[in-house]
Coordinates of C-alpha atoms and ligand atoms in Angstrom, one line a residue:
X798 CA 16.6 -1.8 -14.5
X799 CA 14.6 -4.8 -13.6
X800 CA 13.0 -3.5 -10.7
X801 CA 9.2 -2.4 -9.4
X802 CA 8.9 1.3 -9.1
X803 CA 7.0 2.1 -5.8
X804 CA 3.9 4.2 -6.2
X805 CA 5.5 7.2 -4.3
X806 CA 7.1 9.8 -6.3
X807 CA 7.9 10.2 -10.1
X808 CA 9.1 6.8 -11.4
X809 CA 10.3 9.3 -14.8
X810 CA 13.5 11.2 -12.3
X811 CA 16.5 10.3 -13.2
X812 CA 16.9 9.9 -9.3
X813 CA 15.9 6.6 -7.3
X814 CA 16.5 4.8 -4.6
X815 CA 17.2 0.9 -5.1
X816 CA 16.1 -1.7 -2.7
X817 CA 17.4 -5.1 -2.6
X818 CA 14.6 -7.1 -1.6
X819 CA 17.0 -10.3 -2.0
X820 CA 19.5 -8.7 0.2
X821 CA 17.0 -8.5 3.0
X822 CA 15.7 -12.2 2.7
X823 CA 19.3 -12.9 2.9
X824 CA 19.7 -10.5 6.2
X825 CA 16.9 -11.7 7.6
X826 CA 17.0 -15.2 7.5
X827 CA 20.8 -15.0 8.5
X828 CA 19.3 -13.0 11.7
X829 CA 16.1 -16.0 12.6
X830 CA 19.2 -18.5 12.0
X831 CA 21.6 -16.7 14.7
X832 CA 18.5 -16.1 17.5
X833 CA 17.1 -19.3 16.7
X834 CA 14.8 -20.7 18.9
X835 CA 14.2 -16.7 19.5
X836 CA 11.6 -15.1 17.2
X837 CA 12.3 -12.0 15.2
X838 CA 10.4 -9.5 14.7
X839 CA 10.7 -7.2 11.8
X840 CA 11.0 -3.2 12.8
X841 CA 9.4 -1.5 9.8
X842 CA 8.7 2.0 11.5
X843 CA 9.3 5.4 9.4
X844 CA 8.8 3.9 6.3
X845 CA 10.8 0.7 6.7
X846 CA 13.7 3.3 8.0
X847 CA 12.9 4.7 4.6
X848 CA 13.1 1.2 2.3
X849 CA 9.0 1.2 1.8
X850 CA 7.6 -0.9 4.7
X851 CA 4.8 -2.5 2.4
X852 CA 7.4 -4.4 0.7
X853 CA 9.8 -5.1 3.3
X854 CA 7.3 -5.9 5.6
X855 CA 5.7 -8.5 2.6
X856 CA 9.6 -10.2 2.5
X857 CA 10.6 -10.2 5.9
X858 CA 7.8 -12.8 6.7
X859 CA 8.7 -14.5 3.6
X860 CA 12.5 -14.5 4.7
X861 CA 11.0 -15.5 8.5
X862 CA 10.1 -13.0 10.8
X863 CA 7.0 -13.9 12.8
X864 CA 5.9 -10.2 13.9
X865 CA 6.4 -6.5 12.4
X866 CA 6.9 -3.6 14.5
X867 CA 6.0 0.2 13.7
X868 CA 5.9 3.5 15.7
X869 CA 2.6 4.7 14.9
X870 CA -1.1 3.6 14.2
X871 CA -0.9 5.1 10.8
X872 CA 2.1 2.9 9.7
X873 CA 0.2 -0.5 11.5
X874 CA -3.2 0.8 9.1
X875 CA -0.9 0.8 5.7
X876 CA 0.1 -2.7 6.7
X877 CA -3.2 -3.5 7.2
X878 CA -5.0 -1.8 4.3
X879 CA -2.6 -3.9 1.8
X880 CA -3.6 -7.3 3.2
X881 CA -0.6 -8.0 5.7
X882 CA -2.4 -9.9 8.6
X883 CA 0.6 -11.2 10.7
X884 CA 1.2 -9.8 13.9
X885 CA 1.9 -6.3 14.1
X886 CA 3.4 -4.8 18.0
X887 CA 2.9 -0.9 18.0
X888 CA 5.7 0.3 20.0
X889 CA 4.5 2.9 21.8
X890 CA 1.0 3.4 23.3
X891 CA -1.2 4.8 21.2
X892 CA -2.1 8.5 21.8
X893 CA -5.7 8.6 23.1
X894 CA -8.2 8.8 20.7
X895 CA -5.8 6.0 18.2
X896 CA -6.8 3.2 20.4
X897 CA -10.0 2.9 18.6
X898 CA -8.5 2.5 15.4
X899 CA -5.4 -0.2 16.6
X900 CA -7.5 -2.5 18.1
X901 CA -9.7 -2.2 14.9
X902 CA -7.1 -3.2 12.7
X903 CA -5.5 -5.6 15.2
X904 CA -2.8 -3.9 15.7
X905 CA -1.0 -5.0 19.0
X906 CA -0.7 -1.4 21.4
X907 CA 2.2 -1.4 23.9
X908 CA 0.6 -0.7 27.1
X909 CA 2.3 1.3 30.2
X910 CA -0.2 3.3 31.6
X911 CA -3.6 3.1 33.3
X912 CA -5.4 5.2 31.0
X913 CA -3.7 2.7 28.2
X914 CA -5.2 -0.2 30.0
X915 CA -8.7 1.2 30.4
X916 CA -9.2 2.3 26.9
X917 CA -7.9 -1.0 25.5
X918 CA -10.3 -3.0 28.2
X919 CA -13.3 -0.4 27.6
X920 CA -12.8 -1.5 23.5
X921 CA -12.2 -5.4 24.1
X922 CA -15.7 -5.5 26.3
X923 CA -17.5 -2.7 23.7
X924 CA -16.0 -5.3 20.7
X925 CA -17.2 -8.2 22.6
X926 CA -13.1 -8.8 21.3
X927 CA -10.1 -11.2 22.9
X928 CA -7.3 -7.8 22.2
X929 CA -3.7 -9.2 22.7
X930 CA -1.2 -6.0 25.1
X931 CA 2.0 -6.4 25.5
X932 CA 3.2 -4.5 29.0
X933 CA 6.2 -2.4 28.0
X934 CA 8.7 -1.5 31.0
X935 CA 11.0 1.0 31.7
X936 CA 14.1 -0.7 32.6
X937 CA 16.2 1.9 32.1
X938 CA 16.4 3.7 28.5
X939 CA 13.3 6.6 30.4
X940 CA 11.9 7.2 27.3
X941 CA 8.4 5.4 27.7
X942 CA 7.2 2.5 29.7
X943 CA 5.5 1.9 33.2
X944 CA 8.2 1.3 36.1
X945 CA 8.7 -2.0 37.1
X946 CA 7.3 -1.3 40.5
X947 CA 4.3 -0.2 38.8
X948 CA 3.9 -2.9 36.4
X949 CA 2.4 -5.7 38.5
X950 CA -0.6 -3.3 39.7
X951 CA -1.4 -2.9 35.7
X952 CA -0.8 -6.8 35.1
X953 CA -3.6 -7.0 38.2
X954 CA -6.0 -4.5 35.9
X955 CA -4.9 -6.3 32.9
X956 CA -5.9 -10.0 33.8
X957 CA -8.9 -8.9 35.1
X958 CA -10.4 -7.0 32.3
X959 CA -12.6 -8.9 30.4
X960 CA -11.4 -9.6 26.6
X961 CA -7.5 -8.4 27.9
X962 CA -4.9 -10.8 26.8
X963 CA -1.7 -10.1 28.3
X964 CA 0.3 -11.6 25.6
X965 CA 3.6 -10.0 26.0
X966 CA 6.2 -8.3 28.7
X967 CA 8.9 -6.0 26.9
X968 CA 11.7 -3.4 27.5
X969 CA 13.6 -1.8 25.7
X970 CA 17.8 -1.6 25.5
X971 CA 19.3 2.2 25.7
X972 CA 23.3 0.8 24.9
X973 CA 23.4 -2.7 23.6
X974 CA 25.5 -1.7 20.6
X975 CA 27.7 -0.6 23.4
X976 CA 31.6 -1.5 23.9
X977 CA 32.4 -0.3 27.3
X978 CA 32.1 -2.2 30.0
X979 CA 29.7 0.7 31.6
X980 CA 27.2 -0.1 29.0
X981 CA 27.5 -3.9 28.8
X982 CA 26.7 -3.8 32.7
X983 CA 23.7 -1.4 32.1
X984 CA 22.3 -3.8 29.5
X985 CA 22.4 -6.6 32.5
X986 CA 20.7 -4.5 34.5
X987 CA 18.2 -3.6 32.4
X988 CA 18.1 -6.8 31.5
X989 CA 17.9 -8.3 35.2
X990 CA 15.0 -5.6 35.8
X991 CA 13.0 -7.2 33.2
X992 CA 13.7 -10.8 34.7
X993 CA 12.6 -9.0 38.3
X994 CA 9.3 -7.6 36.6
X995 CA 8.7 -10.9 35.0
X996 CA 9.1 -12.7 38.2
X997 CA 7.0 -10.8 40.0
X998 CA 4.0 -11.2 37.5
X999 CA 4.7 -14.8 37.7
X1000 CA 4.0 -15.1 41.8
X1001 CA 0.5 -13.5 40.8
X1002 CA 0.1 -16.4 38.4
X1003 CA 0.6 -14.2 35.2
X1004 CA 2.9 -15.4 32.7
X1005 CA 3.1 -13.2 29.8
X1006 CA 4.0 -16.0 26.7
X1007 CA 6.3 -13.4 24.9
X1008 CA 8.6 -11.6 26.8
X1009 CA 11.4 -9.5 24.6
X1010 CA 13.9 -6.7 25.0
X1011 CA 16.4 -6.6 22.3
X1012 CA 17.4 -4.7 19.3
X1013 CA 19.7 -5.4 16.7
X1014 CA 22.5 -4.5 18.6
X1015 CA 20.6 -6.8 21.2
X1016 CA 19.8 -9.4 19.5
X1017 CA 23.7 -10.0 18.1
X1018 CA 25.8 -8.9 21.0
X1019 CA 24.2 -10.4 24.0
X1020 CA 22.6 -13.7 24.2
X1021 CA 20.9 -13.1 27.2
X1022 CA 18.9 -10.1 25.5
X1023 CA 17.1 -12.8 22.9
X1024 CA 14.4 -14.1 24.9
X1025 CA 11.3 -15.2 22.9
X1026 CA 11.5 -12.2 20.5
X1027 CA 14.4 -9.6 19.3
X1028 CA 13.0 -6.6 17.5
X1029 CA 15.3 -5.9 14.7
X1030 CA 15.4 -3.1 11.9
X1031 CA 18.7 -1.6 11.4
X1032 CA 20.4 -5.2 10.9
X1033 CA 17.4 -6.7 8.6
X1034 CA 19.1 -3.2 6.4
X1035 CA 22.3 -3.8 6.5
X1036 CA 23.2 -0.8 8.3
X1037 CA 24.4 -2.2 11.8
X1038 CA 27.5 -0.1 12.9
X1039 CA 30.3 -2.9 13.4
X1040 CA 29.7 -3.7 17.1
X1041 CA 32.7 -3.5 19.0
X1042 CA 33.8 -5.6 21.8
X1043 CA 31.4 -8.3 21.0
X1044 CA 32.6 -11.7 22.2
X1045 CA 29.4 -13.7 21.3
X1046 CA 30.4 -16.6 19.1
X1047 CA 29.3 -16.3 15.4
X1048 CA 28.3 -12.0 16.3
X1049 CA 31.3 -11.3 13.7
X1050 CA 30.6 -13.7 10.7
X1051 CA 26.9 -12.7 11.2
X1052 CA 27.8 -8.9 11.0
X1053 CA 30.0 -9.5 8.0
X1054 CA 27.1 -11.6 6.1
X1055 CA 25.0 -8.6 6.6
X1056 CA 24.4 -7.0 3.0
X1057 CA 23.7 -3.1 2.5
X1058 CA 19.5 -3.2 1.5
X1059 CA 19.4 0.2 -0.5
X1060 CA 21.5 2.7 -2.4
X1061 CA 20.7 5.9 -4.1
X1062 CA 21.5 6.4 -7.6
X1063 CA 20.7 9.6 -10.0
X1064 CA 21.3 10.4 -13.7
X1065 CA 23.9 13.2 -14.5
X1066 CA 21.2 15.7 -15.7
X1067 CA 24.1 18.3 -17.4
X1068 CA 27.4 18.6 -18.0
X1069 CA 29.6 21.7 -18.5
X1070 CA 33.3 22.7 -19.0
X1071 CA 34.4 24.8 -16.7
X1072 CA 37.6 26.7 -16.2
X1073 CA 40.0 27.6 -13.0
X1074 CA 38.2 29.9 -10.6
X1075 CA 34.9 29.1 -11.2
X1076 CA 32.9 29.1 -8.0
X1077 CA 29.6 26.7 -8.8
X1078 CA 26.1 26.7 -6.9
X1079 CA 25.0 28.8 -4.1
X1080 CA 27.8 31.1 -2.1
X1081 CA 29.9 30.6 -4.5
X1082 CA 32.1 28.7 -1.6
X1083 CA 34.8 26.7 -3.5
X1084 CA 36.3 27.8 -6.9
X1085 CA 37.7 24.7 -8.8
X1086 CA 41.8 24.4 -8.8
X1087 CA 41.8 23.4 -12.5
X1088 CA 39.6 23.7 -15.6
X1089 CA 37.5 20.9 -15.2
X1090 CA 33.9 19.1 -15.9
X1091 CA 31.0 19.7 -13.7
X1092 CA 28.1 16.9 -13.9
X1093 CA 24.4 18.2 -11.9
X1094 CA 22.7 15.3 -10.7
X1095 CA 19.4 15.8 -9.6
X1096 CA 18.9 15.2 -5.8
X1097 CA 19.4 17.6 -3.4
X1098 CA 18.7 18.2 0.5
X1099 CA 14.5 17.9 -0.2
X1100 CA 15.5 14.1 -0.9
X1101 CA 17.9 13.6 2.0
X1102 CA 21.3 14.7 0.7
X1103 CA 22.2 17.1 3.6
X1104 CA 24.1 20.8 2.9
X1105 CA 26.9 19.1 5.1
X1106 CA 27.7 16.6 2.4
X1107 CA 29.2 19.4 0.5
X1108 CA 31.0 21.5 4.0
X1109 CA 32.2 18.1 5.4
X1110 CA 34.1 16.9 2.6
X1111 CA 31.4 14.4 1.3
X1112 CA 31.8 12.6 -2.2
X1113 CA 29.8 10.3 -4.9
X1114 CA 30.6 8.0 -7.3
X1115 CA 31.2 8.8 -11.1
X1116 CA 32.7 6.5 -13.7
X1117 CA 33.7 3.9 -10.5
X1118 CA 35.3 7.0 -8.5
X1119 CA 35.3 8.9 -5.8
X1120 CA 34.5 12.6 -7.0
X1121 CA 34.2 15.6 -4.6
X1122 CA 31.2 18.2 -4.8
X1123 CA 31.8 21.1 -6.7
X1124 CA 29.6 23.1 -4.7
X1125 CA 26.7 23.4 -1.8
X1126 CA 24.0 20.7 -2.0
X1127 CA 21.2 22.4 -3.4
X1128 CA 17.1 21.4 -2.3
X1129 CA 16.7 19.6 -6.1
X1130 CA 20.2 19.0 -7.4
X1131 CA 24.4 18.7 -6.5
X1132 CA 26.9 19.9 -8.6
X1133 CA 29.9 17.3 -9.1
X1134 CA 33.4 18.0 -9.9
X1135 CA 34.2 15.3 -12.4
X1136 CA 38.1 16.2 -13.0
X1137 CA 39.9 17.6 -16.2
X1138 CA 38.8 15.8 -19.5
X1139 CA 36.0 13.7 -17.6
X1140 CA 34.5 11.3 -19.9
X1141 CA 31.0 11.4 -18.2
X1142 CA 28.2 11.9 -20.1
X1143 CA 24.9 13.1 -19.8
X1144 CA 22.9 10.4 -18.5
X1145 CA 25.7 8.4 -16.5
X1146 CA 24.5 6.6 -13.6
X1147 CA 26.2 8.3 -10.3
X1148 CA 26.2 6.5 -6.8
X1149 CA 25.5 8.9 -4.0
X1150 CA 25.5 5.6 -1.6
X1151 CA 25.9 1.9 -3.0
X1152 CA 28.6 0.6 -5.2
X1153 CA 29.7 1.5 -8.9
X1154 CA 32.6 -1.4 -9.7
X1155 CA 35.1 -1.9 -6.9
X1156 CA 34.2 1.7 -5.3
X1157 CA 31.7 1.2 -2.7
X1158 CA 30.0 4.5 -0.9
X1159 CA 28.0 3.0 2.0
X1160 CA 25.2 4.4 4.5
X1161 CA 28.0 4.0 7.4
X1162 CA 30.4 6.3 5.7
X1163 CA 27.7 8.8 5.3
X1164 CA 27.0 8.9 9.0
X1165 CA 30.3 9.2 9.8
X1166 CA 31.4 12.1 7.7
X1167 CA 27.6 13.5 9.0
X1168 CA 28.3 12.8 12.6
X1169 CA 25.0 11.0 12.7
X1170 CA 23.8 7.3 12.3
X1171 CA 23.3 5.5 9.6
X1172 CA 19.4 5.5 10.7
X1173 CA 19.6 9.4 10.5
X1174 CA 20.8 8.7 6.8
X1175 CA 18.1 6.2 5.9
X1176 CA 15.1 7.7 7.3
X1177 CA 16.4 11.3 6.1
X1178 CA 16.0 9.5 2.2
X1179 CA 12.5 11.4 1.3
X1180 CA 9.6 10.5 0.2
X1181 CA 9.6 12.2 -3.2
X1182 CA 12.8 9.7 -4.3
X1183 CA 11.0 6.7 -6.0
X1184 CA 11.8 3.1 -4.6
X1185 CA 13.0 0.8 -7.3
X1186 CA 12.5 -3.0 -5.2
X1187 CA 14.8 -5.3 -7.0
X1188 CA 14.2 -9.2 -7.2
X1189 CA 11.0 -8.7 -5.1
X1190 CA 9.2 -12.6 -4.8
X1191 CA 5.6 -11.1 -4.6
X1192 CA 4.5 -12.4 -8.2
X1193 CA 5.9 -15.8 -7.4
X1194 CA 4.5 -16.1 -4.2
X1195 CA 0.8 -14.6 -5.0
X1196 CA 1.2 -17.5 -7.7
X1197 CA 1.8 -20.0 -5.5
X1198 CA -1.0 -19.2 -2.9
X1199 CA -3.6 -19.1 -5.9
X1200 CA -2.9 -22.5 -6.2
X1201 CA -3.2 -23.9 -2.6
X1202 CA -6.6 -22.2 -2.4
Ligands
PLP2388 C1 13.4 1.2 16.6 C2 13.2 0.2 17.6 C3 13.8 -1.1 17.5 C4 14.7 -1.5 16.4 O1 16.0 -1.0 16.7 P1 17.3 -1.4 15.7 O2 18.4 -0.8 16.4 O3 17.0 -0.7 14.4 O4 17.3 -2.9 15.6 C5 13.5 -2.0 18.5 N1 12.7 -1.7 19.6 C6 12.2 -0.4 19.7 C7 11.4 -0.1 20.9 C8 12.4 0.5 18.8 O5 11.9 1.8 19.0

């Protein structure tokens, strides 16, 4: 292993995830390629959707993303506090009291409310500050935003606060990834609602410079959606579900040149021989058909490997094959059923989601034997699993920049 182990966890498990830092420069300068003249904007929320936003965050605006996006104040401040200064759109409004602390550290807030507005304005004139908002409507997806009726009053507030910048007008898409023709139509209405709000801003002589609405789903599947900015996360991981009924030209070749960013890997921690009958691990639930070799591997559900992998039929990958769980998923370990005269060996490298030769275990099969998402899967990896980063371009880069300044 070539790779940087993150801070987080114990870098001496046997038990890591991998992320392919070269995979997502490839991802994500595919994606700036495909919404060119569009900006993109790097969603690196929960963690990077569990891939360590620090370094994702550092590549993605290597690879050419123009803005980051997180969920929370605290996940803008990490950015911050290791030297990241580009852009950075926090998605929601901040709670009250977290203003205080985004505007601090720059980090853009997502207004929608009046309260918003007069704690960011009552800051910017305190700070003697110019504090960039972007005006987030509801268009549809009624989880948060200001309604576009509501919106020009709060423009009004906006441009006349001293130190406010409006610098952005954004929604947010509830079914761009999808197929039906119901949901295409509610993406142009969503999308025509933002167009409306925008226009009306526009007759008061306010012209927001960055207006954006579109996800990954968004961002590939309808044009229209781009604007000046698509926010994308689950693409830049290679985790997009195939989106179906997508006629935009180049959507398929892009989607295919999408490469998986992480996969989980553990060391088989013990071996034993075990015969016909034997029930392994908690409940007892399965006995084996045949004498056969069990492998423990240690991750379990504390590091994201849910009790349903075992009930729904889940596998992992062991000497390039498939092999079924022996057993329920334990918090720290799994139990594997490795087959009559395995040749495993303590110490094997098993794939719980990546590929081991020509077999190939990715985050999208795991969602669907879970009935989830592959974002579900991602986020659920924990933090106690170390991140390997593979063919990260820090070093070089840091190099570089010593010698421009
Ligand atoms: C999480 C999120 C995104 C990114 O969505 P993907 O489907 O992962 O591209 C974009 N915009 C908002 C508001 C989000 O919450």
């Amino acid at each position: 292993m070539t790779g940087v182990v993150s801070g987080r966890g114990c870098s001496s498990r046997p038990a890591w995830a991998e992320v392919d830092l070269a995979a997502l420069r490839r991802n994500v300068a595919a994606l700036a390629a495909f919404v060119s003249p569009a900006l993109v904007c790097a969603v690196v929320k929960a963690d990077a959707y569990g891939h360590g936003a620090v370094a994702v965050a550092r590549e993605a605006l290597d690879a050419g993303a123009s803005w980051l996006a997180v969920a929370l104040v605290e996940e803008g401040v990490e950015l911050r506090e290791a030297g990241i200064e580009a852009p950075v759109l926090l998605l929601s409004e901040p709670p009250p009291g977290a203003m205080e602390e985004a505007v601090a550290r720059r980090i853009t807030p997502s207004i929608y409310s009046a309260e918003g507005l007069s704690s960011v304005a009552a800051l910017a004139r305190h700070l003697d500050r110019r504090v960039g908002i972007h005006l987030k409507v509801d268009t549809g997806m009624h989880r948060v935003g200001s309604d576009p009726l509501e919106v020009p009053a709060l423009a009004r507030s906006a441009r006349d606060a001293p130190g406010v910048y409006i610098e952005g007008l954004w929604t947010h898409l509830a079914v761009a990834d999808g197929a039906s023709r119901q949901d295409r139509e509610f993406t142009q209405v969503q999308l025509s609602a933002l167009a409306g709000t925008l226009s009306a801003l526009r007759a008061e002589g306010i012209d927001p410079p960055l207006v954006h609405a579109a996800n990954s789903a968004g961002a590939i599947a309808h044009r229209g959606s781009r604007l000046g900015m698509v926010r994308c996360g689950i693409a830049l991981y290679g985790a997009l579900e195939p989106l179906g009924g997508c006629d935009e030209p180049g959507a398929m070749a892009l989607q295919e040149s999408l490469q998986p960013v992480m996969s989980l890997r553990a060391r088989v921690s013990a071996l034993r021989e075990l015969p016909r009958g034997a029930r392994p691990s908690y409940g007892r639930l399965r006995p084996l058909e045949q004498d056969s070799v069990v492998a423990t591997v240690p991750l379990g559900y504390a590091d994201g490997v849910p009790r349903r992998w075992f009930s729904n039929g889940g596998t992992v990958l062991v000497g390039g094959e498939h092999r079924p769980l022996a057993g329920m998923v334990t918090m720290d370990q799994i139990v594997v059923d490795c087959g009559p005269g395995s040749k495993v060996r303590a110490g094997d490298e098993v794939v719980l989601i990546g590929r081991q030769g020509v077999a190939e275990l990715n985050v999208l099969d795991w969602a669907s034997r879970l009935g989830t998402i592959s974002y579900e899967v991602l986020c659920g990896i924990g933090p106690r699993v170390p991140r390997v980063f593979l063919n990260g371009s820090r070093e070089d880069r840091h190099e570089g920049q010593d010698e421009e300044v």
